[in-house]
mmCIF file of C-alpha atoms in Angstrom:
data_model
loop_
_atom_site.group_PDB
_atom_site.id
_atom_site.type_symbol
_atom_site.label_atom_id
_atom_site.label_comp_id
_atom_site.label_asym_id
_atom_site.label_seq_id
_atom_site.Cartn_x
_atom_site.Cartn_y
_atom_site.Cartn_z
ATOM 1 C CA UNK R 1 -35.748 4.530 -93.955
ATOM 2 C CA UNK R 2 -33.528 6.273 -90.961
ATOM 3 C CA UNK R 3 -30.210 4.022 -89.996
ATOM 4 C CA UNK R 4 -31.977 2.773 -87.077
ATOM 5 C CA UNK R 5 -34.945 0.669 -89.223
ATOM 6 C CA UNK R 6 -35.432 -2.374 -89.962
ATOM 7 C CA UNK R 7 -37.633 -4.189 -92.416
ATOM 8 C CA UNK R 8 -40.132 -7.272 -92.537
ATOM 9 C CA UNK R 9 -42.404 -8.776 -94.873
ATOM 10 C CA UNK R 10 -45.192 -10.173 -93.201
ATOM 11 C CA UNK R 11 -48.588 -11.116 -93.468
ATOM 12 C CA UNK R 12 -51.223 -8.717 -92.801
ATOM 13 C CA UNK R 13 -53.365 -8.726 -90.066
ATOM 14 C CA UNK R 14 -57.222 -7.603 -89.082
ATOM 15 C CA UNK R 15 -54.941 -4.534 -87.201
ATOM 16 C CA UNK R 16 -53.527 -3.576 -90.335
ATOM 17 C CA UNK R 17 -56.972 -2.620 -92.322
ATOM 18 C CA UNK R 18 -57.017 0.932 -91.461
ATOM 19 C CA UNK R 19 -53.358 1.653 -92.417
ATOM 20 C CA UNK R 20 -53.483 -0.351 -95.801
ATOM 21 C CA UNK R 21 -56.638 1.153 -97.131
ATOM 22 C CA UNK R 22 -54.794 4.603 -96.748
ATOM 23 C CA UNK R 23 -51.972 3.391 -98.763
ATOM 24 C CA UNK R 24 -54.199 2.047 -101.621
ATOM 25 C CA UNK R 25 -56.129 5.345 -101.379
ATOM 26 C CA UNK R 26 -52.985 7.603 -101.466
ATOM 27 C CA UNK R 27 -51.049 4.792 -103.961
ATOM 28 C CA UNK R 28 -54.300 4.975 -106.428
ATOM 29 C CA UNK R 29 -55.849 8.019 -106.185
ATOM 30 C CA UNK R 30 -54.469 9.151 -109.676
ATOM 31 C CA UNK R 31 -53.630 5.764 -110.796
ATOM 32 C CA UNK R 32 -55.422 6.092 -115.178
ATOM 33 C CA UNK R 33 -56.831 2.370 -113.932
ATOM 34 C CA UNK R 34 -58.417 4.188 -110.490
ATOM 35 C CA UNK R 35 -59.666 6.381 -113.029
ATOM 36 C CA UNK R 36 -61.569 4.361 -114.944
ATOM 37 C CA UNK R 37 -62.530 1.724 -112.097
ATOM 38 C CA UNK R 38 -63.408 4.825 -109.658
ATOM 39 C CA UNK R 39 -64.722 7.995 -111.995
ATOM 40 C CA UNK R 40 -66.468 9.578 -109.179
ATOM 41 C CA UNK R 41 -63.839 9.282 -106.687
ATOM 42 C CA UNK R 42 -63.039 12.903 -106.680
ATOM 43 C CA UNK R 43 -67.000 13.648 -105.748
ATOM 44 C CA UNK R 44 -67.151 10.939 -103.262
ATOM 45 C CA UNK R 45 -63.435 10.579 -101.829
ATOM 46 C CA UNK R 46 -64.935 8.576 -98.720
ATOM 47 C CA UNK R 47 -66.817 5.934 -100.436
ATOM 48 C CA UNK R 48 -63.482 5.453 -102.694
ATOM 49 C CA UNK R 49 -61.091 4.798 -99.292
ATOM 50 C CA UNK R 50 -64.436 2.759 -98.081
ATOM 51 C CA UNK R 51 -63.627 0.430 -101.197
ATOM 52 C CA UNK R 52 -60.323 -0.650 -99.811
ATOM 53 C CA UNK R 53 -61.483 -1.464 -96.206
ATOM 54 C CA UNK R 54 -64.475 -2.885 -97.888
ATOM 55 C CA UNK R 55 -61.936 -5.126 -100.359
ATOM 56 C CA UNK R 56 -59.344 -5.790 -97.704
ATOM 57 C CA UNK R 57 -61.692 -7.082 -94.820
ATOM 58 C CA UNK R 58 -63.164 -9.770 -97.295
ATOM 59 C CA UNK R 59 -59.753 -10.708 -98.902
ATOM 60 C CA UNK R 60 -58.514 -10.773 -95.353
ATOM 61 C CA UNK R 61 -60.544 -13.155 -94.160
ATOM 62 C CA UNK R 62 -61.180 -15.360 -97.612
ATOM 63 C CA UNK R 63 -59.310 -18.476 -97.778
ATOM 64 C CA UNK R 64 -56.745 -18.688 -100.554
ATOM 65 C CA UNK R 65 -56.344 -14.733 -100.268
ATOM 66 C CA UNK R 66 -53.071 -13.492 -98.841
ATOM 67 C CA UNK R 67 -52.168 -9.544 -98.198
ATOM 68 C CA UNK R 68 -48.616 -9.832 -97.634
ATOM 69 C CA UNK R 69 -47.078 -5.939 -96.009
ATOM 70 C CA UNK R 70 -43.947 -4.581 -95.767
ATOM 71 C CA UNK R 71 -43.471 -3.061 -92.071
ATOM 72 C CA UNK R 72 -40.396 -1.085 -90.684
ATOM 73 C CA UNK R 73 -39.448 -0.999 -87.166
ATOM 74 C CA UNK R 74 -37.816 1.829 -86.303
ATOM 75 C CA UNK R 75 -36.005 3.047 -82.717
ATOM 76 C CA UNK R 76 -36.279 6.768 -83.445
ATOM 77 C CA UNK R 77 -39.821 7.999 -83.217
ATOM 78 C CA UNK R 78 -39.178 11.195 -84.254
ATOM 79 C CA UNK R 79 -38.251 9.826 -87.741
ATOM 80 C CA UNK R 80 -41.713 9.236 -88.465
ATOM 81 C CA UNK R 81 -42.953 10.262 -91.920
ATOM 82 C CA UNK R 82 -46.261 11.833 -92.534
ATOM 83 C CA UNK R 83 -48.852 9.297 -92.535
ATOM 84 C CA UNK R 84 -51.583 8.698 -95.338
ATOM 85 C CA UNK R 85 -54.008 9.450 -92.989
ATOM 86 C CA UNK R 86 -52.670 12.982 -92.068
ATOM 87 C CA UNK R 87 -51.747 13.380 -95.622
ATOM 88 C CA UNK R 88 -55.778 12.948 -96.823
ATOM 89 C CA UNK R 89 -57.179 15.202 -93.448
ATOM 90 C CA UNK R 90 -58.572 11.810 -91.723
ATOM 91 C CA UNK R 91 -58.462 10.981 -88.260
ATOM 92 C CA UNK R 92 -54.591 10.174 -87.166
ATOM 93 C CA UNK R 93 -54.534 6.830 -85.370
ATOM 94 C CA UNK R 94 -50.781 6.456 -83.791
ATOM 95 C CA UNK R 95 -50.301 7.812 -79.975
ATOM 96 C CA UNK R 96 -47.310 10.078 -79.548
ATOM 97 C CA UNK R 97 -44.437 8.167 -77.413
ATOM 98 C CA UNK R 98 -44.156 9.757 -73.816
ATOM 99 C CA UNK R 99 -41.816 12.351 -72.963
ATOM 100 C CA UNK R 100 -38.071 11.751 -73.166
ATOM 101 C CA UNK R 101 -38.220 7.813 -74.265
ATOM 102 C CA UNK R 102 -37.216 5.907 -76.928
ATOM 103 C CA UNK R 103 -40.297 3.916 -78.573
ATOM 104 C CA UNK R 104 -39.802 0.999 -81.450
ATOM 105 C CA UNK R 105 -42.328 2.366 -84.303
ATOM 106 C CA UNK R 106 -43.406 0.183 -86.209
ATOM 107 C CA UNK R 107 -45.552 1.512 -89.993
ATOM 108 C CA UNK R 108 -46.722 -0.478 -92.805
ATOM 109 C CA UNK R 109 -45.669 1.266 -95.761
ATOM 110 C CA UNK R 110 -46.292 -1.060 -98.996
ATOM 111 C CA UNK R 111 -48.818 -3.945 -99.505
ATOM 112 C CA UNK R 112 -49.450 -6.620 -102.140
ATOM 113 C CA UNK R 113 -52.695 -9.182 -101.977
ATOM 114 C CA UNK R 114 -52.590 -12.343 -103.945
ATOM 115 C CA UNK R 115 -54.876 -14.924 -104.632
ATOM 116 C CA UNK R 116 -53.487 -19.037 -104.990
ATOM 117 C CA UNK R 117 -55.676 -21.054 -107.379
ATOM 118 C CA UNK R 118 -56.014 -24.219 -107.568
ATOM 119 C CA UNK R 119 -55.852 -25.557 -103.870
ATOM 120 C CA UNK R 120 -58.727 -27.953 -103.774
ATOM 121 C CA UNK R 121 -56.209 -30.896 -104.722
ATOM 122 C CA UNK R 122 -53.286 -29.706 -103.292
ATOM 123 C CA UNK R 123 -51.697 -31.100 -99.867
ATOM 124 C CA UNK R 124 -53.057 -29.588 -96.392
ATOM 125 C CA UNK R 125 -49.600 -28.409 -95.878
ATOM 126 C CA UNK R 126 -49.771 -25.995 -98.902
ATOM 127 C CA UNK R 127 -53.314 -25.190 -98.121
ATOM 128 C CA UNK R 128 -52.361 -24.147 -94.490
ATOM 129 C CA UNK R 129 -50.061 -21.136 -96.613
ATOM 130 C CA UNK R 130 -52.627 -19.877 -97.869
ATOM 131 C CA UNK R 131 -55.241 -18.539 -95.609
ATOM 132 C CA UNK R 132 -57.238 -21.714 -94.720
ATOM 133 C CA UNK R 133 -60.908 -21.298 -93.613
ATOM 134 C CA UNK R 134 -61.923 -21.098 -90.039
ATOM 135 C CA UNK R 135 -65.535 -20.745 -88.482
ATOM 136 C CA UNK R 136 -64.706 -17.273 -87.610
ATOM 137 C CA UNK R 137 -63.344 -16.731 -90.842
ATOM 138 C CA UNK R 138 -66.595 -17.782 -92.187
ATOM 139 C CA UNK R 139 -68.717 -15.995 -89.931
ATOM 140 C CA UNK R 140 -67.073 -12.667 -90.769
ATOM 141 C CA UNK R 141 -67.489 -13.474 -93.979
ATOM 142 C CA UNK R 142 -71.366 -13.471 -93.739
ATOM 143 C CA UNK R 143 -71.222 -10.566 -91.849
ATOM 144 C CA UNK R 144 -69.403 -8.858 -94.039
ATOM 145 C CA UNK R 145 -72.341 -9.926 -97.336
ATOM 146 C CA UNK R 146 -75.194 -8.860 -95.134
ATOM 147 C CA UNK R 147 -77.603 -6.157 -96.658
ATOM 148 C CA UNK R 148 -77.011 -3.123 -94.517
ATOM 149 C CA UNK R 149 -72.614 -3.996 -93.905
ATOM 150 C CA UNK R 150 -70.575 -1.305 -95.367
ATOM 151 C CA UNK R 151 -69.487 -4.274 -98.309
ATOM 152 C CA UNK R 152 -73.479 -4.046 -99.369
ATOM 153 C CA UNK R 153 -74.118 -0.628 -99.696
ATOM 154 C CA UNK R 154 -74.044 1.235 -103.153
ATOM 155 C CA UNK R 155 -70.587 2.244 -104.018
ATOM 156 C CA UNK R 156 -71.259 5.963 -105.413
ATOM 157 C CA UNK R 157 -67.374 6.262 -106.301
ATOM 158 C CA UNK R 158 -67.596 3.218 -108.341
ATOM 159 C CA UNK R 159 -68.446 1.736 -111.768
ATOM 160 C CA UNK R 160 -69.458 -1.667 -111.604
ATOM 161 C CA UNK R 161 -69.916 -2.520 -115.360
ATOM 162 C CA UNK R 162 -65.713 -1.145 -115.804
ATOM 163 C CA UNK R 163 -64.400 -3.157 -113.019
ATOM 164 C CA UNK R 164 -66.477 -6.653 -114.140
ATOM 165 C CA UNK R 165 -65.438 -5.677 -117.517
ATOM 166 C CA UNK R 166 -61.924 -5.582 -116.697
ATOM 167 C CA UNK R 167 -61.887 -9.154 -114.737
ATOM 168 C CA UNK R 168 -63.428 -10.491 -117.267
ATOM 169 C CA UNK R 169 -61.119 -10.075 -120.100
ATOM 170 C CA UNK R 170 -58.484 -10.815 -117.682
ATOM 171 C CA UNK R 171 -59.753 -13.833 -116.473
ATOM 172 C CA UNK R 172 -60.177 -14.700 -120.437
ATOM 173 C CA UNK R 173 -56.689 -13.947 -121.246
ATOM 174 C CA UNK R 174 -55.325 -15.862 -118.374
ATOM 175 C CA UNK R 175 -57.524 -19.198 -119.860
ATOM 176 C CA UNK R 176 -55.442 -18.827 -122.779
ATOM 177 C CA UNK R 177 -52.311 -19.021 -121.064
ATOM 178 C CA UNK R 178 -53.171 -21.670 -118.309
ATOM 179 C CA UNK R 179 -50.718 -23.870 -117.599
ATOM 180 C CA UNK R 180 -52.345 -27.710 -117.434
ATOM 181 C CA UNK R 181 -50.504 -31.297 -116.437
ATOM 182 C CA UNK R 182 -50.539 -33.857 -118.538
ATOM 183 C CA UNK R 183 -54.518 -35.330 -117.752
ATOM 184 C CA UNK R 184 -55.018 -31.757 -119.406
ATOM 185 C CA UNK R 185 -56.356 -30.271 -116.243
ATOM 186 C CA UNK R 186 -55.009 -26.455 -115.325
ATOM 187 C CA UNK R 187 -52.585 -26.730 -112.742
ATOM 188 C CA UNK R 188 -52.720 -24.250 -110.035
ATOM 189 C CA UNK R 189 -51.610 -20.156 -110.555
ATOM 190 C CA UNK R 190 -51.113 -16.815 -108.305
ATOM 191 C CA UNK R 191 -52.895 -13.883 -109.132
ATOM 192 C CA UNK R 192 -51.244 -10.796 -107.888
ATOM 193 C CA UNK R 193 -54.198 -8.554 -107.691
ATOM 194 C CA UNK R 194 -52.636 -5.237 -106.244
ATOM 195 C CA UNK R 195 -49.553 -4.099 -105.172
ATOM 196 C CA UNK R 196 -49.394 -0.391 -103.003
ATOM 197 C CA UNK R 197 -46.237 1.693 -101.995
ATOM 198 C CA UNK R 198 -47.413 4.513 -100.259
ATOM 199 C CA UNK R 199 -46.141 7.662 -102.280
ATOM 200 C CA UNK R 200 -43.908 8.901 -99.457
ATOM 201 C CA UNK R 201 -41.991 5.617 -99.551
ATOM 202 C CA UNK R 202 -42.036 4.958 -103.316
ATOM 203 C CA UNK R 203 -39.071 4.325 -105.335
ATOM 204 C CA UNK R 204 -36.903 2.603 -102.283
ATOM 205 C CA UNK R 205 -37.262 -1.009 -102.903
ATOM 206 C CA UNK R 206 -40.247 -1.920 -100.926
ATOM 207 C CA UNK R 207 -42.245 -3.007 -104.279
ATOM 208 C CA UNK R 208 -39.758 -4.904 -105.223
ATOM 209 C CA UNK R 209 -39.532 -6.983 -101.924
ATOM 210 C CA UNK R 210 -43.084 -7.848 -102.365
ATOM 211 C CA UNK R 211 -42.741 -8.688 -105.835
ATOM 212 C CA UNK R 212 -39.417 -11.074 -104.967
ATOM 213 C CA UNK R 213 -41.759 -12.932 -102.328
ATOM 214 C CA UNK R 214 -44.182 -13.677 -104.570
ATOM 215 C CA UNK R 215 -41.407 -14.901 -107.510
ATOM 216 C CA UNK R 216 -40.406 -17.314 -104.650
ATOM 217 C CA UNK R 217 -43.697 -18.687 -103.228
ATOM 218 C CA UNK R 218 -44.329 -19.417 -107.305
ATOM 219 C CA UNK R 219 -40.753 -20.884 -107.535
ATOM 220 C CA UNK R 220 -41.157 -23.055 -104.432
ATOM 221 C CA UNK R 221 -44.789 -24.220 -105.300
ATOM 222 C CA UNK R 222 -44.077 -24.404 -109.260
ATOM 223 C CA UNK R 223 -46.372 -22.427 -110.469
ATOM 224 C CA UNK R 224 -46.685 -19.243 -113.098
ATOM 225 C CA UNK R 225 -47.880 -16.013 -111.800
ATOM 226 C CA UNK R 226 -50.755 -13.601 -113.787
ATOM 227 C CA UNK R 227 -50.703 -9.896 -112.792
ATOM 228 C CA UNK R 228 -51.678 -6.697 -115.031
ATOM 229 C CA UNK R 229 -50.063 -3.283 -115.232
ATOM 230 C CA UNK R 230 -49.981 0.574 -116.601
ATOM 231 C CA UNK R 231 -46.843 1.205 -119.319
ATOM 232 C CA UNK R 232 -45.240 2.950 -116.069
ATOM 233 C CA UNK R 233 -44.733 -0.048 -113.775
ATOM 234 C CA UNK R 234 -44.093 -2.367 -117.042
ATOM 235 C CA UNK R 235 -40.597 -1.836 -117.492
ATOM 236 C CA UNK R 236 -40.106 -3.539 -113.411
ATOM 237 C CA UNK R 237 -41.986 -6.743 -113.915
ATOM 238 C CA UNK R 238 -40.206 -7.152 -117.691
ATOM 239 C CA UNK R 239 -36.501 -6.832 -115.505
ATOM 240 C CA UNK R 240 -37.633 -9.880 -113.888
ATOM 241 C CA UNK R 241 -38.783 -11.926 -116.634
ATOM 242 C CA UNK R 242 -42.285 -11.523 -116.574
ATOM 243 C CA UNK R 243 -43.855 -11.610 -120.142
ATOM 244 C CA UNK R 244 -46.607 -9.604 -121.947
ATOM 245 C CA UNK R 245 -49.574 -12.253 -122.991
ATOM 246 C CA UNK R 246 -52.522 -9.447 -123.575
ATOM 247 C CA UNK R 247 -53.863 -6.631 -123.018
ATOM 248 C CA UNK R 248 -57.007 -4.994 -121.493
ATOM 249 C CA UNK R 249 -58.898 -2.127 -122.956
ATOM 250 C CA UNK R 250 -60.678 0.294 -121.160
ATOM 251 C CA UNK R 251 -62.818 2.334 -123.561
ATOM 252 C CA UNK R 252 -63.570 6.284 -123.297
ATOM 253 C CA UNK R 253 -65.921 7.755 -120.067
ATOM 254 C CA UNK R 254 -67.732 10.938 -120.460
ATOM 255 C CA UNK R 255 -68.464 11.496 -116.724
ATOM 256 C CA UNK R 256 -71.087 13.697 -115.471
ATOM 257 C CA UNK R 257 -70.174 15.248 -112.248
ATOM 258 C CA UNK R 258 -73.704 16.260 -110.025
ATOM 259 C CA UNK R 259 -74.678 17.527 -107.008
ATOM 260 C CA UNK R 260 -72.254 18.229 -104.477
ATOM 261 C CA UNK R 261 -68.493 16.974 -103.735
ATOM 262 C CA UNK R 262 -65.132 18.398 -104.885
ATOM 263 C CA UNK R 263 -65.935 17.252 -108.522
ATOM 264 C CA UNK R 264 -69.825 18.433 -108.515
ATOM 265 C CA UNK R 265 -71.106 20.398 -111.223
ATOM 266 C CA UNK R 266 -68.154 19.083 -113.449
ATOM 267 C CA UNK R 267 -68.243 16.792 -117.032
ATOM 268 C CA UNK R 268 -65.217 14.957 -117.038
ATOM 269 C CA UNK R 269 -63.147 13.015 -120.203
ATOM 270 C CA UNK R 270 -61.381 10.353 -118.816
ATOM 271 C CA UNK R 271 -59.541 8.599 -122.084
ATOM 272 C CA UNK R 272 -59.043 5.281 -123.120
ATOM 273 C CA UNK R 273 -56.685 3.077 -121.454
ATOM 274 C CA UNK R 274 -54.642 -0.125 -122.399
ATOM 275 C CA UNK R 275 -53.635 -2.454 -119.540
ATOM 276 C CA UNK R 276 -51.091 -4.708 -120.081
ATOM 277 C CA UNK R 277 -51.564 -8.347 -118.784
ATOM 278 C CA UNK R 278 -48.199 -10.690 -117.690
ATOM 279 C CA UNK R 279 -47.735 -13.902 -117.036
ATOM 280 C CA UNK R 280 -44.175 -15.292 -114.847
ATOM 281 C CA UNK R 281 -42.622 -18.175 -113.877
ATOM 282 C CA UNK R 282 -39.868 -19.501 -112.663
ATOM 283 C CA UNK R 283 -38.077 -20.572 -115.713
ATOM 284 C CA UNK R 284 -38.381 -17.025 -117.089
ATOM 285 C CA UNK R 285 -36.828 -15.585 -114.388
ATOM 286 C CA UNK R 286 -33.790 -12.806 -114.632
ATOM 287 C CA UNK R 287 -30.868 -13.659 -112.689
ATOM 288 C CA UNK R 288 -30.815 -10.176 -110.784
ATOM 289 C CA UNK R 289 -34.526 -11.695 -109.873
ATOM 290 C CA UNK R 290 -32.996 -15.114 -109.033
ATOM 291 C CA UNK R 291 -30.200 -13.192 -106.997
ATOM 292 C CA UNK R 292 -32.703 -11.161 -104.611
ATOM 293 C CA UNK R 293 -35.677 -13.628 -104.233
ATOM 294 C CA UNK R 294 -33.188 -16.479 -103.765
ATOM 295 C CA UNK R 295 -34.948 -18.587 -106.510
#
């Protein structure tokens, strides 16, 4: 980030779509869970970025679904840092500013999307944070599900059975830590689904400002916070207070690479992988966390 930018977390918009699916495409590409989730993503790189356009237009417009994005505004154009869509040969979307002016740019260079449980009995106020339904909202929705719409066709990057696999023991594991009032009914939870720095802005904080809005949504609305991670993000979320309850395992793929495709033609091992699954709240919380997110 150049002197002259400035920073905002905000939540993401229909305009965003393009720009965050190349950040989850550049974030993930080698990501081990990618690997497993995506094994033919090398032969069919297109249908793999189609996956997060496909995931973020339905999350977008899903009611209890948030995308949250951090977006810098900078005065100095010329600071601009390769995009993800130069970066991966697609189509660049951003106009050059004219000749000899000064133009505010604005990029999106880190994403998280969450999903709030348990709003059915909560107040209208709450529910009106988190994404409330619309007839448009609806109506895109059934676009969006109807046979022929990029969301219906075949993903030929993906494997189905790994990814409903991999919800399910998560959604298992979070059962078992559910926190419930005292009637005995489970009180309501964020799920933090996916969180995306693009690589070219890794490693300056922007993560962690998406992380420290969640920690205080959860602290305001008093309730835990489920989320899973690779051993290389773990140490972040334990410096916060955020707890190992479980663990996912993906078993061992022998992939067969056909037909045509940068991997065609190849057989590729991709090993077994153990994803760790944490639970937060606000009494756990660090006080460097409680410092930043203002807990």
């Amino acid at each position: 980030m150049s002197p002259t930018s400035k920073l905002q977390v905000r939540p993401a918009t229909i305009n965003d779509i393009p720009a965050l699916a190349d950040i989850g495409y550049n974030a993930f590409f080698n990501e081990p869970i990618d690997g497993h989730w995506f094994p033919f993503k090398e032969q069919y790189p297109h249908d793999y970025h189609r996956s997060f356009i496909d995931e973020l237009s339905l999350r977008l417009v899903t009611p209890g679904n948030v995308i949250m994005v951090v977006e810098l505004e900078d005065q100095d154009a010329s600071q601009r840092p390769e995009s993800a869509a130069s970066s991966k040969g697609t189509a660049e979307q951003k106009n050059d500013p004219p000749p000899n002016t000064t133009k505010t740019n604005q990029e999106v260079v880190a994403y998280i999307v969450t999903i709030r449980h348990g709003l059915s009995d909560s107040s209208p106020k709450l529910q009106k944070k988190w994404n409330p339904d619309t007839p448009v909202k609806k109506l895109t929705r059934t676009f969006l599900n109807l046979p022929g719409s990029t969301t219906s066709l075949h993903n030929r990057a993906m494997s189905a059975t790994t990814v409903q696999s991999y919800y399910s023991q998560a959604a298992s594991i979070y059962n078992d830590h559910m926190e419930h009032d005292s009637s005995g009914k489970a009180k309501g939870w964020i799920d933090c689904r996916f969180l995306a720095v693009h690589p070219t802005h890794q490693l300056k904080g922007y993560g962690e400002k998406l992380i420290e809005w969640v920690a205080h949504t959860a602290a305001v609305e008093n309730v835990p916070v489920f989320l899973d991670t690779t051993d290389v993000a773990l140490p972040l979320y334990v410096r916060y207070g955020a707890r190992v309850i479980g663990a996912i395992q993906l078993p061992e793929q022998i992939v067969h690479c056909l037909g045509g495709g940068r991997g065609g033609g190849n057989v590729k091992r991709i090993e077994t992988l153990e994803v760790k699954v944490l639970k937060w709240k606000r009494e756990w919380a660090t006080s460097e966390l409680v410092a930043r997110a203002r807990l």
